[in-house]
PDB file of C-alpha atoms in Angstrom:
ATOM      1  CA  UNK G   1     -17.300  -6.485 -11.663  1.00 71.00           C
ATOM      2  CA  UNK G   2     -17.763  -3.470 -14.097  1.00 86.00           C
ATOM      3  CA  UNK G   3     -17.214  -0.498 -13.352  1.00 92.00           C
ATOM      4  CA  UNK G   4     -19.116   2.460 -15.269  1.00 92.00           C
ATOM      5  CA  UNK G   5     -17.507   5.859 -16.106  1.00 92.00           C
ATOM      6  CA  UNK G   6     -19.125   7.311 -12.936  1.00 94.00           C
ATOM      7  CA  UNK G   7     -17.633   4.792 -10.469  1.00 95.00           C
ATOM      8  CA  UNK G   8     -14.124   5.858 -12.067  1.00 94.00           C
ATOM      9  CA  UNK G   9     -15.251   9.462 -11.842  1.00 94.00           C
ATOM     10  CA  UNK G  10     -16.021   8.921  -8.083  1.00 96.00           C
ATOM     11  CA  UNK G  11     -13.266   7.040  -7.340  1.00 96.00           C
ATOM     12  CA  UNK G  12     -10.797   9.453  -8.516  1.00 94.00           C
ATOM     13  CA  UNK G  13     -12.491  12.352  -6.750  1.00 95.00           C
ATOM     14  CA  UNK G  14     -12.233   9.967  -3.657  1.00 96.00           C
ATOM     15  CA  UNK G  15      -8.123   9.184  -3.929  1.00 94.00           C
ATOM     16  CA  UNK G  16      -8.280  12.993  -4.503  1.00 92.00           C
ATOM     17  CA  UNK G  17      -9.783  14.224  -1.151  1.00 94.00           C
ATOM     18  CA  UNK G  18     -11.582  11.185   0.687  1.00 95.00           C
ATOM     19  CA  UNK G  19     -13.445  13.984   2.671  1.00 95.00           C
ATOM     20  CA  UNK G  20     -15.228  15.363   0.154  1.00 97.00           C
ATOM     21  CA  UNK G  21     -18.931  15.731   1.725  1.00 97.00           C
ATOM     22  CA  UNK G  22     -21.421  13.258  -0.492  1.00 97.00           C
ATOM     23  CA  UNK G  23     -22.880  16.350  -2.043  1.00 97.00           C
ATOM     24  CA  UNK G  24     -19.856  18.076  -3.320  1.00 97.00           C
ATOM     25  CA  UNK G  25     -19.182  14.592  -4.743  1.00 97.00           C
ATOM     26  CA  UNK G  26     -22.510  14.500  -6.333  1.00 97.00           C
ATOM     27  CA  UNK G  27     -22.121  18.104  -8.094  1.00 97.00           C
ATOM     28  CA  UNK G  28     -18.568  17.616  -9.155  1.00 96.00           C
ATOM     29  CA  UNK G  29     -20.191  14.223 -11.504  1.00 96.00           C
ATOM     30  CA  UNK G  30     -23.268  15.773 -12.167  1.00 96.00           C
ATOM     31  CA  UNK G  31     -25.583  13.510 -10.082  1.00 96.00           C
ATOM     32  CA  UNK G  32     -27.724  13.656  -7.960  1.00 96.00           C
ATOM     33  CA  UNK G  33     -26.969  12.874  -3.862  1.00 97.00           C
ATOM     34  CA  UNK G  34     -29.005   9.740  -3.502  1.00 97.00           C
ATOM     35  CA  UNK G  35     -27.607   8.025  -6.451  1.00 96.00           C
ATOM     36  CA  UNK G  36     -24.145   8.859  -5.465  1.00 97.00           C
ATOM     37  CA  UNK G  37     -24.263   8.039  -1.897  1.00 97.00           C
ATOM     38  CA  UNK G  38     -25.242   4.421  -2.956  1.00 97.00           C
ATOM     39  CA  UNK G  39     -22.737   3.864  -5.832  1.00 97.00           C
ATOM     40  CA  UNK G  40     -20.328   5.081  -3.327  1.00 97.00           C
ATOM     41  CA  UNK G  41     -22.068   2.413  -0.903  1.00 97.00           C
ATOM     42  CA  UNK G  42     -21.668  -0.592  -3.261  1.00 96.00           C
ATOM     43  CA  UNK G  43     -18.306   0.696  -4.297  1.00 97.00           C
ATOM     44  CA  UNK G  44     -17.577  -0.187  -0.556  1.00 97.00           C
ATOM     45  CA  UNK G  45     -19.428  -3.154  -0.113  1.00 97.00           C
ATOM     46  CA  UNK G  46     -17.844  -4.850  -3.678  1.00 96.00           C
ATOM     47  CA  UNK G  47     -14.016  -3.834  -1.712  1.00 96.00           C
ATOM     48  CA  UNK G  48     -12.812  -1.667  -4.646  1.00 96.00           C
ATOM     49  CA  UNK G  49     -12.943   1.483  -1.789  1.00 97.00           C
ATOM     50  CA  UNK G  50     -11.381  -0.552   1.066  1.00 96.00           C
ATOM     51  CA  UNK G  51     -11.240   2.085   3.685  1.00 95.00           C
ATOM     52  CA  UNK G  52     -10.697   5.742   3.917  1.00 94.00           C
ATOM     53  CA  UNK G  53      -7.389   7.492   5.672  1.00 91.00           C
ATOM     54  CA  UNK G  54      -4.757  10.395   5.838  1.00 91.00           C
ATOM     55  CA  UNK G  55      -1.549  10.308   4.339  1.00 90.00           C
ATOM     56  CA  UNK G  56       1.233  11.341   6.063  1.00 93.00           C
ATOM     57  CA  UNK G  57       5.042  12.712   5.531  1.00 94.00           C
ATOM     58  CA  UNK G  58       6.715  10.024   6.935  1.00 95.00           C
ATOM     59  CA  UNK G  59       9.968  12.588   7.558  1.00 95.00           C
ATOM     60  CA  UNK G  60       7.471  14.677   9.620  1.00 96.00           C
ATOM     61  CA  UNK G  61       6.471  11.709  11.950  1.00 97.00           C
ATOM     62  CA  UNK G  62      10.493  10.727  12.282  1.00 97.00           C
ATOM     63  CA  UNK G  63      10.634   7.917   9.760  1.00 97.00           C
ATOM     64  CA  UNK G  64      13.603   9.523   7.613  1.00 97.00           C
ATOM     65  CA  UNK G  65      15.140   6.270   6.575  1.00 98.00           C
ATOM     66  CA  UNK G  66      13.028   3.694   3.671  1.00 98.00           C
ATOM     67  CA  UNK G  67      14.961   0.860   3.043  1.00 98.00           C
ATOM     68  CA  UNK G  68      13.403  -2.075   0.120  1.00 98.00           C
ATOM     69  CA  UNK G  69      14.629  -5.777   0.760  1.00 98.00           C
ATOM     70  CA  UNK G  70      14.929  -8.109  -1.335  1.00 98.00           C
ATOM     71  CA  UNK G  71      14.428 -11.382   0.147  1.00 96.00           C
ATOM     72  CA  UNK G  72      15.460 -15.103  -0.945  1.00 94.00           C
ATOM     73  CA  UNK G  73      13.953 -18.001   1.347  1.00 91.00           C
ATOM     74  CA  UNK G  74      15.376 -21.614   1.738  1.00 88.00           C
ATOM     75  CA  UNK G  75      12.373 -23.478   0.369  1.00 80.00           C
ATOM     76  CA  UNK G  76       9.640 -22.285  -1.897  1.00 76.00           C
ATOM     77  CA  UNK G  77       7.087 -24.991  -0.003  1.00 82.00           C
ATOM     78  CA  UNK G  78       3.847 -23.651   0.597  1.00 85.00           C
ATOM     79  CA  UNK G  79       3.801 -23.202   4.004  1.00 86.00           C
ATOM     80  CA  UNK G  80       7.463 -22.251   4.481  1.00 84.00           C
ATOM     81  CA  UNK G  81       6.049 -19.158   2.591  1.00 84.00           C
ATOM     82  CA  UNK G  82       2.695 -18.643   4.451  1.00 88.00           C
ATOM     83  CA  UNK G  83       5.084 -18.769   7.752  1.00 90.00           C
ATOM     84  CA  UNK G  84       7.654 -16.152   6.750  1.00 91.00           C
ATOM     85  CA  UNK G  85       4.196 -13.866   5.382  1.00 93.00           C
ATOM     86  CA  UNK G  86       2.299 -14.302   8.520  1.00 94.00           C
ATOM     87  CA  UNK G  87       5.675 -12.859  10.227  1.00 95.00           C
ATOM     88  CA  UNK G  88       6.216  -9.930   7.871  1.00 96.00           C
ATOM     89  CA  UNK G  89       2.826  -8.837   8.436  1.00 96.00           C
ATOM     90  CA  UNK G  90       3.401  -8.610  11.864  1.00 97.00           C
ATOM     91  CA  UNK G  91       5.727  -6.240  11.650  1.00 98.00           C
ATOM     92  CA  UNK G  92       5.101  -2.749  12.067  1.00 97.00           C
ATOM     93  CA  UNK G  93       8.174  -1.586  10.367  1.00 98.00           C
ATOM     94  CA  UNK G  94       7.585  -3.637   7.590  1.00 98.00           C
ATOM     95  CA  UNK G  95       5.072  -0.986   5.662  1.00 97.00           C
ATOM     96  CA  UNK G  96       4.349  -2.952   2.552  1.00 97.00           C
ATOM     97  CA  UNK G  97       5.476  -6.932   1.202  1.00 97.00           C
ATOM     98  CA  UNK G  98       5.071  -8.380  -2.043  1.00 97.00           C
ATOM     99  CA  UNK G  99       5.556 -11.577  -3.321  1.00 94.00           C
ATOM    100  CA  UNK G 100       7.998 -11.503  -6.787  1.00 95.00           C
ATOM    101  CA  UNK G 101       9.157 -13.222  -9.536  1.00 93.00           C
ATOM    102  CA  UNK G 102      13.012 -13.381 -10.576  1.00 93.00           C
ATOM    103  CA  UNK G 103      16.127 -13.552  -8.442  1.00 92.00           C
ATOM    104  CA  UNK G 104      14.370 -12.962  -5.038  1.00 94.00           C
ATOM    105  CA  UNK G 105      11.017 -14.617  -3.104  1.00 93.00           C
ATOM    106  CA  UNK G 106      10.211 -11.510  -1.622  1.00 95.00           C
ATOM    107  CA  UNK G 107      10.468  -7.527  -1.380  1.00 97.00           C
ATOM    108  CA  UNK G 108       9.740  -5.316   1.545  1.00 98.00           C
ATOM    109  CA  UNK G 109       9.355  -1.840   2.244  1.00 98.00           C
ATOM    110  CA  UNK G 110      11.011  -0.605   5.601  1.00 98.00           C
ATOM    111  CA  UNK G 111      10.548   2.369   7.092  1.00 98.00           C
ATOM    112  CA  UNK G 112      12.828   3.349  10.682  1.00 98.00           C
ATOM    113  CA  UNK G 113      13.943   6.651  11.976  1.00 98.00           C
ATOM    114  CA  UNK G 114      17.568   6.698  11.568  1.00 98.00           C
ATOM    115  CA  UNK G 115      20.093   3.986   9.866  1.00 98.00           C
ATOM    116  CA  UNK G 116      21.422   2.827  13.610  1.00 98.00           C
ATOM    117  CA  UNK G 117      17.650   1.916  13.990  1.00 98.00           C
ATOM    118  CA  UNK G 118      17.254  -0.022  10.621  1.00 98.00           C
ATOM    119  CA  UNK G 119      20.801  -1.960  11.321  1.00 98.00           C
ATOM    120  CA  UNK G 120      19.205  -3.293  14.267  1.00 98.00           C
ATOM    121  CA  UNK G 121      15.984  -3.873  13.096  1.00 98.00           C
ATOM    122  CA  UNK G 122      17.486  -5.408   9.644  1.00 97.00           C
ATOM    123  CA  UNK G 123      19.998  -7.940  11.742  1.00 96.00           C
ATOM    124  CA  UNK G 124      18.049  -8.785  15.034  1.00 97.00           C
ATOM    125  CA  UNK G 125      14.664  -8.964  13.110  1.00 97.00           C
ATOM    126  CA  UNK G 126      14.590  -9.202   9.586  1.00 96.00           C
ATOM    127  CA  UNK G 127      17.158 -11.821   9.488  1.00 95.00           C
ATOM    128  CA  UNK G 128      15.421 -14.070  12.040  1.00 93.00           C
ATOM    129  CA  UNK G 129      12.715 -14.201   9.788  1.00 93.00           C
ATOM    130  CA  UNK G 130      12.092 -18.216   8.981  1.00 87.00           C
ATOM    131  CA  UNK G 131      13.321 -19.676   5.947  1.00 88.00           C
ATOM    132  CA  UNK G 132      15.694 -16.428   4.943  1.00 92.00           C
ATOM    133  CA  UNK G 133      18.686 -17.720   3.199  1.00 93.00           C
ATOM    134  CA  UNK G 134      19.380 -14.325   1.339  1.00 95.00           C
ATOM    135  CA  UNK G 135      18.908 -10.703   2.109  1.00 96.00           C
ATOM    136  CA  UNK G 136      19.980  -7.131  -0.147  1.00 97.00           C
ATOM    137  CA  UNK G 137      18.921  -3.676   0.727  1.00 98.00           C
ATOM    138  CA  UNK G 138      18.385  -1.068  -1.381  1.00 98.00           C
ATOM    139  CA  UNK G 139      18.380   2.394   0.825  1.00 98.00           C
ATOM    140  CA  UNK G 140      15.814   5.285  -0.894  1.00 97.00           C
ATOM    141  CA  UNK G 141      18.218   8.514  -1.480  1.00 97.00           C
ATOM    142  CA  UNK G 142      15.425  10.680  -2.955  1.00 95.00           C
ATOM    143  CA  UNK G 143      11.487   9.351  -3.377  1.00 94.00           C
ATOM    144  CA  UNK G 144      10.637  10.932  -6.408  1.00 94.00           C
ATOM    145  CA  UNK G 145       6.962   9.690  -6.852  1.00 92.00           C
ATOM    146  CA  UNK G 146       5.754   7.775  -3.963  1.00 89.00           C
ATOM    147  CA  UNK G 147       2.758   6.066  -3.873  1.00 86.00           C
ATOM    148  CA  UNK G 148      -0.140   7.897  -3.214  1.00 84.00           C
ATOM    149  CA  UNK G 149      -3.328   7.147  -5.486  1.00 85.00           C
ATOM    150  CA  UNK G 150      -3.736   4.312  -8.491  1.00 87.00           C
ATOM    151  CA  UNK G 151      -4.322   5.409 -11.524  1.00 88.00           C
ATOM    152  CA  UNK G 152      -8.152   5.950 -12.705  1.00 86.00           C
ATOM    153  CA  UNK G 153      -8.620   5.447 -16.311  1.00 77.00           C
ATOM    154  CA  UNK G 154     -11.715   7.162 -18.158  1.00 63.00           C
ATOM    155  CA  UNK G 155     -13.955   4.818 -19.593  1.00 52.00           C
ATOM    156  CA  UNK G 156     -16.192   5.775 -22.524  1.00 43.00           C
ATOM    157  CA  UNK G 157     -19.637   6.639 -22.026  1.00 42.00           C
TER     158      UNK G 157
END
């Protein structure tokens, strides 16, 4: 799928402030509201915008501690992996997983209130986890540039 230099335009406006009103969004590319409100459409419809929500401090909601894991599993078999994914996603701590090349299978991003909480969670839950023959976590001190929008690049016109 394509995308033209409006659907980047609209897309960045979107990461920017997803409740922008269709017609602000339509000024702000210099289009009208009809053809806007369906690019945004297809742009939903083709999964590039996969939903809309708030971001939130995690400090302010008591999540104070982010913890990445590195994970190593026994056996790199198929399903060994699909089982020890269908488990991670389970987990409500467990705020983000991605499968990775190099010296580990696995890395997670954990979020927990306090470092009591993410002992427990890490020993009675993480390392329960089928297949898990190695574990390392790296504790965040400072986040410096979380995640909050992808990058948009222009296109040319």
């Amino acid at each position: 799928m394509a995308l033209g230099p409006t659907d980047m335009k609209i897309l960045k406006i979107l990461q920017d402030d997803a409740r922008v009103t269709n017609q602000e969004l339509a000024e702000k590319i210099n289009i009208s509201a009809s053809p806007c409100w369906r690019k945004v459409r297809k742009l939903e419809e083709d999964e590039v915008i996969q939903g809309y929500r708030a971001v939130l401090d995690r400090k302010k909601i008591g999540l104070g501690v982010m913890v990445f894991i590195r994970v190593a599993i026994d056996s790199h078999s198929e399903a060994e992996a699909r089982k020890f994914e269908e488990e991670v996603t389970a987990l409500e701590d467990v705020v983000a997983c991605y499968s990775i090349g190099g010296d580990a299978d696995f890395l997670l991003q954990v979020v927990a209130s306090d470092l009591d909480y993410y002992a427990d969670f890490a020993m009675s839950v993480i390392r329960r986890l089928p297949g898990i023959k190695e574990m390392q976590s790296m504790f965040v001190l400072k986040e410096i540039k979380p995640l909050v929008t992808y990058p948009v690049k222009k296109l040319s016109e």
